[in-house]
Short mmCIF file of C-alpha atoms and ligand atoms in Angstrom, two decimals:
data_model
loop_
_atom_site.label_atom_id
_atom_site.label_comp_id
_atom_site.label_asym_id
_atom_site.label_seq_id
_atom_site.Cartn_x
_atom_site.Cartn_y
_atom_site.Cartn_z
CA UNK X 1 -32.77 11.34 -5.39
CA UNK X 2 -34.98 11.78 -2.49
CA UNK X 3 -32.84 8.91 -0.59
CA UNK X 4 -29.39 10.22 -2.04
CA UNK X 5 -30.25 13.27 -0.50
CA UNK X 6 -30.66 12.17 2.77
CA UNK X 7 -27.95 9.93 2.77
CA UNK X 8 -25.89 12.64 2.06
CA UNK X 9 -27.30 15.27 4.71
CA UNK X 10 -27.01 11.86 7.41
CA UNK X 11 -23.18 11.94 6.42
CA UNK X 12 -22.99 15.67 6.96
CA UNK X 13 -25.00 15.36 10.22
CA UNK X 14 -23.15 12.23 11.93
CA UNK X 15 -19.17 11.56 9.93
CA UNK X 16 -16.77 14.02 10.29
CA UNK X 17 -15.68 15.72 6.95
CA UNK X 18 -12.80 14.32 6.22
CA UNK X 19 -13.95 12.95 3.05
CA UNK X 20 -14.77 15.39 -0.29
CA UNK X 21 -17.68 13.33 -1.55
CA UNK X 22 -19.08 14.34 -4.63
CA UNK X 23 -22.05 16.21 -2.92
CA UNK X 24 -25.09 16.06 -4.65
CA UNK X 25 -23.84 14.07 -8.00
CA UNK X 26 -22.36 10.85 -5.37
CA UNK X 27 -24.23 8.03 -6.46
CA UNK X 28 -25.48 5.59 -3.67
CA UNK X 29 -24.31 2.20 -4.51
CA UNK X 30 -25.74 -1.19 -3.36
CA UNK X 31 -24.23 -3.52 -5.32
CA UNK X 32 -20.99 -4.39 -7.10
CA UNK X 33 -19.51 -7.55 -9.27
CA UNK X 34 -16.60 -7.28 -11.33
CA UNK X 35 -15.99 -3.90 -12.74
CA UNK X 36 -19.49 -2.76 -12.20
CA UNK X 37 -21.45 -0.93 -9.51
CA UNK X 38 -24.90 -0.61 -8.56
CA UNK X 39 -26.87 1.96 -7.26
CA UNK X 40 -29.89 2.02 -5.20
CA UNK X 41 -32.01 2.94 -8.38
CA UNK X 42 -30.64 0.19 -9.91
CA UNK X 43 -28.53 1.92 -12.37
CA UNK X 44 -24.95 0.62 -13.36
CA UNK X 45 -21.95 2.15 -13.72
CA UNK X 46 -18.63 0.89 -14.84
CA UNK X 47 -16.03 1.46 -12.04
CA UNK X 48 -13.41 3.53 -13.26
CA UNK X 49 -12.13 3.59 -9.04
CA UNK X 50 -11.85 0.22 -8.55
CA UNK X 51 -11.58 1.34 -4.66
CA UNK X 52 -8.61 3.33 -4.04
CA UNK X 53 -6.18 0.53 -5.31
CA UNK X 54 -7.67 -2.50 -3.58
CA UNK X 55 -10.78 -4.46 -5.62
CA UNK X 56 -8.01 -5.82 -8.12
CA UNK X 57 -10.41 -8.88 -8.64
CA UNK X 58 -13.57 -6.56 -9.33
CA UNK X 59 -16.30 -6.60 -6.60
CA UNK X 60 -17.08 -9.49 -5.02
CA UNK X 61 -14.83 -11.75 -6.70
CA UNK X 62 -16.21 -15.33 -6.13
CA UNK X 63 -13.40 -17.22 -4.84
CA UNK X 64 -13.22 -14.38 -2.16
CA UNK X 65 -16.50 -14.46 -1.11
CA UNK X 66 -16.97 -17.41 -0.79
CA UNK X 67 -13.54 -17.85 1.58
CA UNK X 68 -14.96 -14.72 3.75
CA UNK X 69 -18.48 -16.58 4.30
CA UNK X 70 -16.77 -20.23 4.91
CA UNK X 71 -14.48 -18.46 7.43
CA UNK X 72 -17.25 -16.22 9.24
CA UNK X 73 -19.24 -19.25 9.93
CA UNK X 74 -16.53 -20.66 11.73
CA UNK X 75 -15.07 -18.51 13.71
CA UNK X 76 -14.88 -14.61 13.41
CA UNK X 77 -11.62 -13.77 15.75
CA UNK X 78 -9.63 -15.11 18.95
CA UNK X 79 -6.91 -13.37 19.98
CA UNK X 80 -3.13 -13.23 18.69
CA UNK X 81 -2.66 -15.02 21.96
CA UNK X 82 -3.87 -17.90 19.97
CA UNK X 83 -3.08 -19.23 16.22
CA UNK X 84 -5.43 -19.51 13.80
CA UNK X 85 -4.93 -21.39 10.73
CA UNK X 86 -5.89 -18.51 8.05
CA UNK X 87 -3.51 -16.36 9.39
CA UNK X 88 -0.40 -19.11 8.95
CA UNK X 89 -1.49 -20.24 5.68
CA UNK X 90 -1.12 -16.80 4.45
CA UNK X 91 2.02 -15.71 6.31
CA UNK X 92 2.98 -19.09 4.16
CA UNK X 93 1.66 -17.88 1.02
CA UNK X 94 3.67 -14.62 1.46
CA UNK X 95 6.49 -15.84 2.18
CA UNK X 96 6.91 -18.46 -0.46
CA UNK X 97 5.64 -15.74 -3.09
CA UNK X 98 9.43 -13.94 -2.32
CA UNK X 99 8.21 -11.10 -0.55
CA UNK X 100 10.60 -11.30 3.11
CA UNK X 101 11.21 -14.32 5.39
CA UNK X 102 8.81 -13.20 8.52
CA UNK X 103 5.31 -11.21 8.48
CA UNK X 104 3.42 -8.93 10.63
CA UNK X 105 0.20 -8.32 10.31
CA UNK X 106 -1.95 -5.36 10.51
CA UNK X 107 -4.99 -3.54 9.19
CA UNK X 108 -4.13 -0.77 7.21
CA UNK X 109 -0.97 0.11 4.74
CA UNK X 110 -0.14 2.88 7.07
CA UNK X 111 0.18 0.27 10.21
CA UNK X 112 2.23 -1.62 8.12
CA UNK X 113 4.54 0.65 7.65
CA UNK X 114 4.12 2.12 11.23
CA UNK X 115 5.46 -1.80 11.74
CA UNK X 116 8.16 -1.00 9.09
CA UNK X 117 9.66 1.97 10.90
CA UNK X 118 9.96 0.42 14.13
CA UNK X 119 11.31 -2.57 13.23
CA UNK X 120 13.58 -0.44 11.33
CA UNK X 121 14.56 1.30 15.01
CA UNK X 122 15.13 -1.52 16.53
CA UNK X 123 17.05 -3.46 14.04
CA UNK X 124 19.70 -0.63 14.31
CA UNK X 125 19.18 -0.23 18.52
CA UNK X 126 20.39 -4.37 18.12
CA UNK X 127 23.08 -3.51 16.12
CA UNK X 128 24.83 -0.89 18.75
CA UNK X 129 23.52 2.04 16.73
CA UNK X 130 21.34 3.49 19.66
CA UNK X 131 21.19 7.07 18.04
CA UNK X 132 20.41 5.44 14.33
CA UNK X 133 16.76 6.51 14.19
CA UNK X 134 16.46 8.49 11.28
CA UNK X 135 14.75 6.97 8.01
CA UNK X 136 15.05 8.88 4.66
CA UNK X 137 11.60 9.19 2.44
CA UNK X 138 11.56 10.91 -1.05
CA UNK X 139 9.61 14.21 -1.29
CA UNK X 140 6.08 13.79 -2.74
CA UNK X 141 5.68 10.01 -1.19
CA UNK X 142 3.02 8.81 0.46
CA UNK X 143 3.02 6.21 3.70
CA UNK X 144 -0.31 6.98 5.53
CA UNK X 145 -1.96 9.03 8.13
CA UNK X 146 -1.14 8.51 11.08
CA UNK X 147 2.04 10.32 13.01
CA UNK X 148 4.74 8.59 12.20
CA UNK X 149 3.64 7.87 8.40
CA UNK X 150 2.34 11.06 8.25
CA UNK X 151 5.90 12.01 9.13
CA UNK X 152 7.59 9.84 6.51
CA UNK X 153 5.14 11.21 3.69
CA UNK X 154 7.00 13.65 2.07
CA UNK X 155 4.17 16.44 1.77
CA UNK X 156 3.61 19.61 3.52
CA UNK X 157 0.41 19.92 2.90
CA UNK X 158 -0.48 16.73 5.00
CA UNK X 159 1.45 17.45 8.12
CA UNK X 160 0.47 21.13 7.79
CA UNK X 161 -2.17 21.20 10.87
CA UNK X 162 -0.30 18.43 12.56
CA UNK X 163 2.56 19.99 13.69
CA UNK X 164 4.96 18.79 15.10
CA UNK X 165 5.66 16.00 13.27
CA UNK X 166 8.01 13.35 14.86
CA UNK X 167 11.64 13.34 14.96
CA UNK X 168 13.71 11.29 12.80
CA UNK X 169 12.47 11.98 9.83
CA UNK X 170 14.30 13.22 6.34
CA UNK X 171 13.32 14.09 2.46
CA UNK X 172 14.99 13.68 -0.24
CA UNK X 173 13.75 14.10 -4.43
CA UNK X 174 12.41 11.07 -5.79
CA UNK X 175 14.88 9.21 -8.36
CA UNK X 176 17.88 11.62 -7.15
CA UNK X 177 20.21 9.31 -5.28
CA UNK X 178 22.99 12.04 -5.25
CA UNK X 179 20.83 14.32 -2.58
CA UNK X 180 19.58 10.43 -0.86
CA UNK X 181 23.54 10.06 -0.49
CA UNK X 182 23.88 12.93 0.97
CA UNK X 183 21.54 12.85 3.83
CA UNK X 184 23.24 9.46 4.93
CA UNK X 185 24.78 10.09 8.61
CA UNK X 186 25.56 8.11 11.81
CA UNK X 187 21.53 8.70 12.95
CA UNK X 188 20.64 6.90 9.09
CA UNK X 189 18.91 3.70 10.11
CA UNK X 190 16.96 3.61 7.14
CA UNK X 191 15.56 4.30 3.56
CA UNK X 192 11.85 4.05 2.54
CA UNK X 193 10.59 4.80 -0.69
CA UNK X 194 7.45 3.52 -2.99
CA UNK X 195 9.24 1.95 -6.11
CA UNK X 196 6.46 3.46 -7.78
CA UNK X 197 4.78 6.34 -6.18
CA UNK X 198 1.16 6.57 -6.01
CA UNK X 199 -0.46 9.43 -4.32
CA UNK X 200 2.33 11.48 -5.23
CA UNK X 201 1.26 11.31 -8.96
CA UNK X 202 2.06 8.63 -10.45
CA UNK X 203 5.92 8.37 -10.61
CA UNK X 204 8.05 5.53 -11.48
CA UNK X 205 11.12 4.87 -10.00
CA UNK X 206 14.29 4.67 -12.20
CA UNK X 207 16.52 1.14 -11.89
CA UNK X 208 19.66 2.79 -11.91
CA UNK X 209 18.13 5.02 -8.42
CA UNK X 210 16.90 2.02 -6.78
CA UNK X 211 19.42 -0.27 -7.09
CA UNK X 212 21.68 3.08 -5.78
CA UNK X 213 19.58 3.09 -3.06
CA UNK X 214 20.45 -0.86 -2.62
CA UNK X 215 24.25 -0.09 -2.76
CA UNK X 216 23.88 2.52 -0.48
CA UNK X 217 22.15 0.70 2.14
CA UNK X 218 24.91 -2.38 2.34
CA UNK X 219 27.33 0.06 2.11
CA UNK X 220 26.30 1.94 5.26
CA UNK X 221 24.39 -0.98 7.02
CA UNK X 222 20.95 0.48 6.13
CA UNK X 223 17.65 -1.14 5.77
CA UNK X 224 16.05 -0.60 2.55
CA UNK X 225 12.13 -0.38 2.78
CA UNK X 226 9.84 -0.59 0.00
CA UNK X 227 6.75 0.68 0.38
CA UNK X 228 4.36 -1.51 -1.73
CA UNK X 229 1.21 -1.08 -0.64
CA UNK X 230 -0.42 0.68 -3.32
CA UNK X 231 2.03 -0.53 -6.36
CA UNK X 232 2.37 -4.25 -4.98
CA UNK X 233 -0.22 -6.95 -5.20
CA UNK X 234 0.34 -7.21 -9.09
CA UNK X 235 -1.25 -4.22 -10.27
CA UNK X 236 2.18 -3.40 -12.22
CA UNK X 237 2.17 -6.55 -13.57
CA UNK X 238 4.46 -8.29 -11.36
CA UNK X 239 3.26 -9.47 -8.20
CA UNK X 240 5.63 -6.72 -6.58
CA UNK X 241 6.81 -3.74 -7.83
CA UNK X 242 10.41 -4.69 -7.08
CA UNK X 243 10.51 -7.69 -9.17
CA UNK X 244 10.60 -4.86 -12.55
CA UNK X 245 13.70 -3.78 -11.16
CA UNK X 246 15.42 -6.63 -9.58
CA UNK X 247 15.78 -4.47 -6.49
CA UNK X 248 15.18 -6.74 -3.29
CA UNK X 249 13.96 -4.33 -0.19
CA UNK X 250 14.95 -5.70 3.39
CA UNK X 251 11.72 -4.80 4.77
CA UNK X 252 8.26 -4.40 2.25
CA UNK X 253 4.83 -3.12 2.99
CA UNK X 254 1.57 -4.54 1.44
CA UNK X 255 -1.99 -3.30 1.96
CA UNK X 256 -4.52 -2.34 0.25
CA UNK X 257 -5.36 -5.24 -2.42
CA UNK X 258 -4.19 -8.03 -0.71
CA UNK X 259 -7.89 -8.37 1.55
CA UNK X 260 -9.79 -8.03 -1.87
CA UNK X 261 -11.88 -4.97 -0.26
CA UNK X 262 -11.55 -6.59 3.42
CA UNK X 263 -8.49 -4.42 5.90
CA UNK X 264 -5.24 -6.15 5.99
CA UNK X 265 -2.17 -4.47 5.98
CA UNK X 266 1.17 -6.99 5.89
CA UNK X 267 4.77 -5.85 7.07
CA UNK X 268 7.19 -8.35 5.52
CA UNK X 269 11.32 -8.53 6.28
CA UNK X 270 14.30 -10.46 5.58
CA UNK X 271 17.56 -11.56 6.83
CA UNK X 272 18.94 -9.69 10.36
CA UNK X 273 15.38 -7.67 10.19
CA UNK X 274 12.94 -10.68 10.07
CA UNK X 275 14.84 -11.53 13.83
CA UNK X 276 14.68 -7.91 15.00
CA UNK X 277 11.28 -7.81 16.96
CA UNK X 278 10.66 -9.58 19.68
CA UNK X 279 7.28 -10.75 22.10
CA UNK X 280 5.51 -7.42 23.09
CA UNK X 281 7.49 -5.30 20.97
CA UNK X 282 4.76 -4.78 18.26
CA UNK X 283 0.84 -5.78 18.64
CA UNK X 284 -2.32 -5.75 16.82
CA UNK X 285 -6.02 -6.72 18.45
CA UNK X 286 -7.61 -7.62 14.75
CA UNK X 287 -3.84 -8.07 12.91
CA UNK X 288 -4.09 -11.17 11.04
CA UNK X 289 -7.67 -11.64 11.57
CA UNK X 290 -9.15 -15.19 10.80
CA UNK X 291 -11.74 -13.57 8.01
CA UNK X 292 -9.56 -11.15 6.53
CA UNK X 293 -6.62 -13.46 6.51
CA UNK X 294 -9.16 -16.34 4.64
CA UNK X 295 -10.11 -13.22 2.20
CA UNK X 296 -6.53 -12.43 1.34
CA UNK X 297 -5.52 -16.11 0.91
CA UNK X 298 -8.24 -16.41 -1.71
CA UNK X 299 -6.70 -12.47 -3.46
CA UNK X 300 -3.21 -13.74 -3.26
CA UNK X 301 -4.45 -17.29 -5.13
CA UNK X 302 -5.75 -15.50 -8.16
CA UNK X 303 -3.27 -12.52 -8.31
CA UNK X 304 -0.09 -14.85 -8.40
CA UNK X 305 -1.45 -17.17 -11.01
CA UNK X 306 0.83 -16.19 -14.38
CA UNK X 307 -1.99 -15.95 -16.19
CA UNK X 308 -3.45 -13.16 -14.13
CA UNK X 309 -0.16 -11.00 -14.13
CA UNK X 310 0.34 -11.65 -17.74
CA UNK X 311 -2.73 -10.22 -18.36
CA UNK X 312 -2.60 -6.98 -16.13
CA UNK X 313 0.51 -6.25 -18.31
CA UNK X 314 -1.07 -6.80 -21.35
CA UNK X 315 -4.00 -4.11 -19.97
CA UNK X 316 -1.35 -2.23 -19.12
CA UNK X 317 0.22 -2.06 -22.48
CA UNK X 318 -2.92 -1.44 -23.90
CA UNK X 319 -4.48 1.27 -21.77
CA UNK X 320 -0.61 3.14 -22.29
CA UNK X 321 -1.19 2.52 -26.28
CA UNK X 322 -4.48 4.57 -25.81
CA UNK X 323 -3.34 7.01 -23.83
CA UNK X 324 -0.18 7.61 -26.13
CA UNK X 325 -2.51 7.90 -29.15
CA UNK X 326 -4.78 10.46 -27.07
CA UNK X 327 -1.66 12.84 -26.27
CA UNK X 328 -0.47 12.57 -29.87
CA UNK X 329 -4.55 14.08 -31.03
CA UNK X 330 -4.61 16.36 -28.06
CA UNK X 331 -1.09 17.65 -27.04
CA UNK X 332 -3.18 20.69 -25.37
CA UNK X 333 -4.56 18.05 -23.50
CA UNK X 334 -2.45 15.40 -22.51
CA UNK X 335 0.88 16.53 -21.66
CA UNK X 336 2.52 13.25 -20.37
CA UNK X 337 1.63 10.02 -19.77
CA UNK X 338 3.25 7.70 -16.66
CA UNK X 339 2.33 4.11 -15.05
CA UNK X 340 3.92 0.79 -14.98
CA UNK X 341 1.45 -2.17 -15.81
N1 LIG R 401 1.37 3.76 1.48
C1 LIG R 401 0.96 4.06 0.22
C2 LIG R 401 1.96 3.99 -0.89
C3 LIG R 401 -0.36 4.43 -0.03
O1 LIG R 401 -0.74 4.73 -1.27
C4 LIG R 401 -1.28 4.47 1.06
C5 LIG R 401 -2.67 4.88 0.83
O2 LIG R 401 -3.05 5.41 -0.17
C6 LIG R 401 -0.81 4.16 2.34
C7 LIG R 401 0.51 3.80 2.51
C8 LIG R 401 -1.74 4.20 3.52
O3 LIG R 401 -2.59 3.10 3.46
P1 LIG R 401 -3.93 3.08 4.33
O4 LIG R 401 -4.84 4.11 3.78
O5 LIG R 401 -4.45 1.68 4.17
O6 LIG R 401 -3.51 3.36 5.74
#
């Protein structure tokens, strides 16, 4: 306790809090494999958390260990000014796997979709639509933290102390492509929404609204963004989201589990997008990093394998029979269950 303690005052003293730890009950952990943790007592716990989304292998997954420490001893980074093998052979692996036609790379789901919404700008800007700069989000999304994803999340109560927010921005409800329709004008150069939304609490999109939101986009020249980075990666038992739905976004996000607990964020587009940027119009200094990129290679190996999905919908199934049977003995309790896989 004596060293919990003082790893907790150290965080008080030196990181800034941004971060509600559990203060005083936050174990410190060491060590983790599979679903298990470790802390520095030596006492296990079974890891409800899994990180926020991301160690969909368990901790420290072999395979991806193992491709982190081969790549580290051979070279750690060079510059995008150079290519690096890791970082092909995954843009490869992405692409094959369905998910767009071209890839950026980043570091974090919210640069991804920072990549998303400018490539989003300039696809219309190349089109003749110079004042199409407006992207439509659904209320009670989530994209990330930083200005212009803070911007597309559609929640007060993040943008609250950061205003103003940036222009170009518009909400409408989740699953209600009546009031989406609506907001459609000549500034429209986009829709993003999470096919399943995450942060937001857990809400699953309904076929008939995205494949509205499809329609609606070819109908008015829009691009249709998913943002996958929490639902994607097979955690609904598909390796995207989409695939439930047979929905096909123009541009998709990815983050989160695709670096098996290593940051990589991945901006993927098709057809008149994947052409859209050109040299200098997007950068990253450690986007598509040799390690991280090795890392992910090994994630998306294991994660597209049948076997793997088949079984994450069978868990699924499961954990929503359980769930079902605990709302049924305590109604008081459980008032709804919601998920997808
Ligand atoms: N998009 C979605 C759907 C998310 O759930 C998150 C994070 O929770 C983000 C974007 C932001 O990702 P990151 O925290 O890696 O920037």
């Amino acid at each position: 306790m004596v060293c919990n303690m003082s790893i907790a005052e150290k965080e008080r003293s030196y990181i800034f809090n941004t971060y509600n730890r559990l203060a005083g009950i936050t174990p410190y952990f060491v060590k983790g494999e599979g679903v298990y943790l470790w802390d520095d007592k030596g006492k296990k716990y079974l890891d409800f958390l899994a990180g926020l989304a991301v160690n969909s292998l368990g901790h420290c997954y072999p395979s991806v260990v193992k491709a982190i420490s081969d790549q580290a001893e051979k070279l750690l980074h060079t510059s995008n000014l150079y290519y690096t093998e890791p970082q092909v052979t995954l843009a490869q692996m992405l692409v094959e796997s369905g998910a767009g036609e071209k890839v950026f790379f980043a570091n974090s789901g919210a640069e991804a979709n920072e990549a998303a919404i400018k490539l989003a700008r300039k696809h219309a800007r190349l089109k003749g639509r110079e004042n199409s700069f407006t992207i439509i989000t659904a209320l009670n999304s989530f994209h990330g933290r930083t200005m212009a994803t803070l911007t597309a999340t559609g929640q007060k109560k993040y943008q609250i102390h950061f205003t103003p927010t940036l222009p170009g921005f518009k909400y409408a409800p989740f699953n209600n492509l009546d009031a989406f329709a609506k907001m459609i004008d000549e500034t429209t150069c986009a829709i993003m929404v999470e096919p399943l939304q995450g942060e937001g609490g857990v809400y699953v999109a309904e076929s008939s609204f995205l494949t509205g939101l499809r329609e609606l986009c070819d109908r008015h020249n829009l691009l249709l963004i998913f943002d996958e980075v929490q639902c994607g990666l097979g955690r609904t038992g598909t390796l995207f989201a989409w695939q439930h739905f047979g929905v096909k976004p123009d541009i998709i996000t990815l983050a989160k589990a695709l670096g098996g607990g290593l940051p990589i964020g991945a901006m993927l587009a098709r057809g008149k997008a994947a052409k859209a940027f050109a040299p200098g119009d997007h950068a990253s200094t450690f986007g598509g990093n040799p390690v991280t990129c090795a890392a992910a290679i090994a994630v998306l190996r294991e994660i597209s394998k049948p076997a793997f999905l088949a079984e994450v919908k069978e868990k699924g199934a499961q954990l929503e029979r359980g769930f079902m049977a605990l709302k049924e003995k305590y109604p008081a309790f459980v008032k709804e269950v919601r998920g997808l896989g």
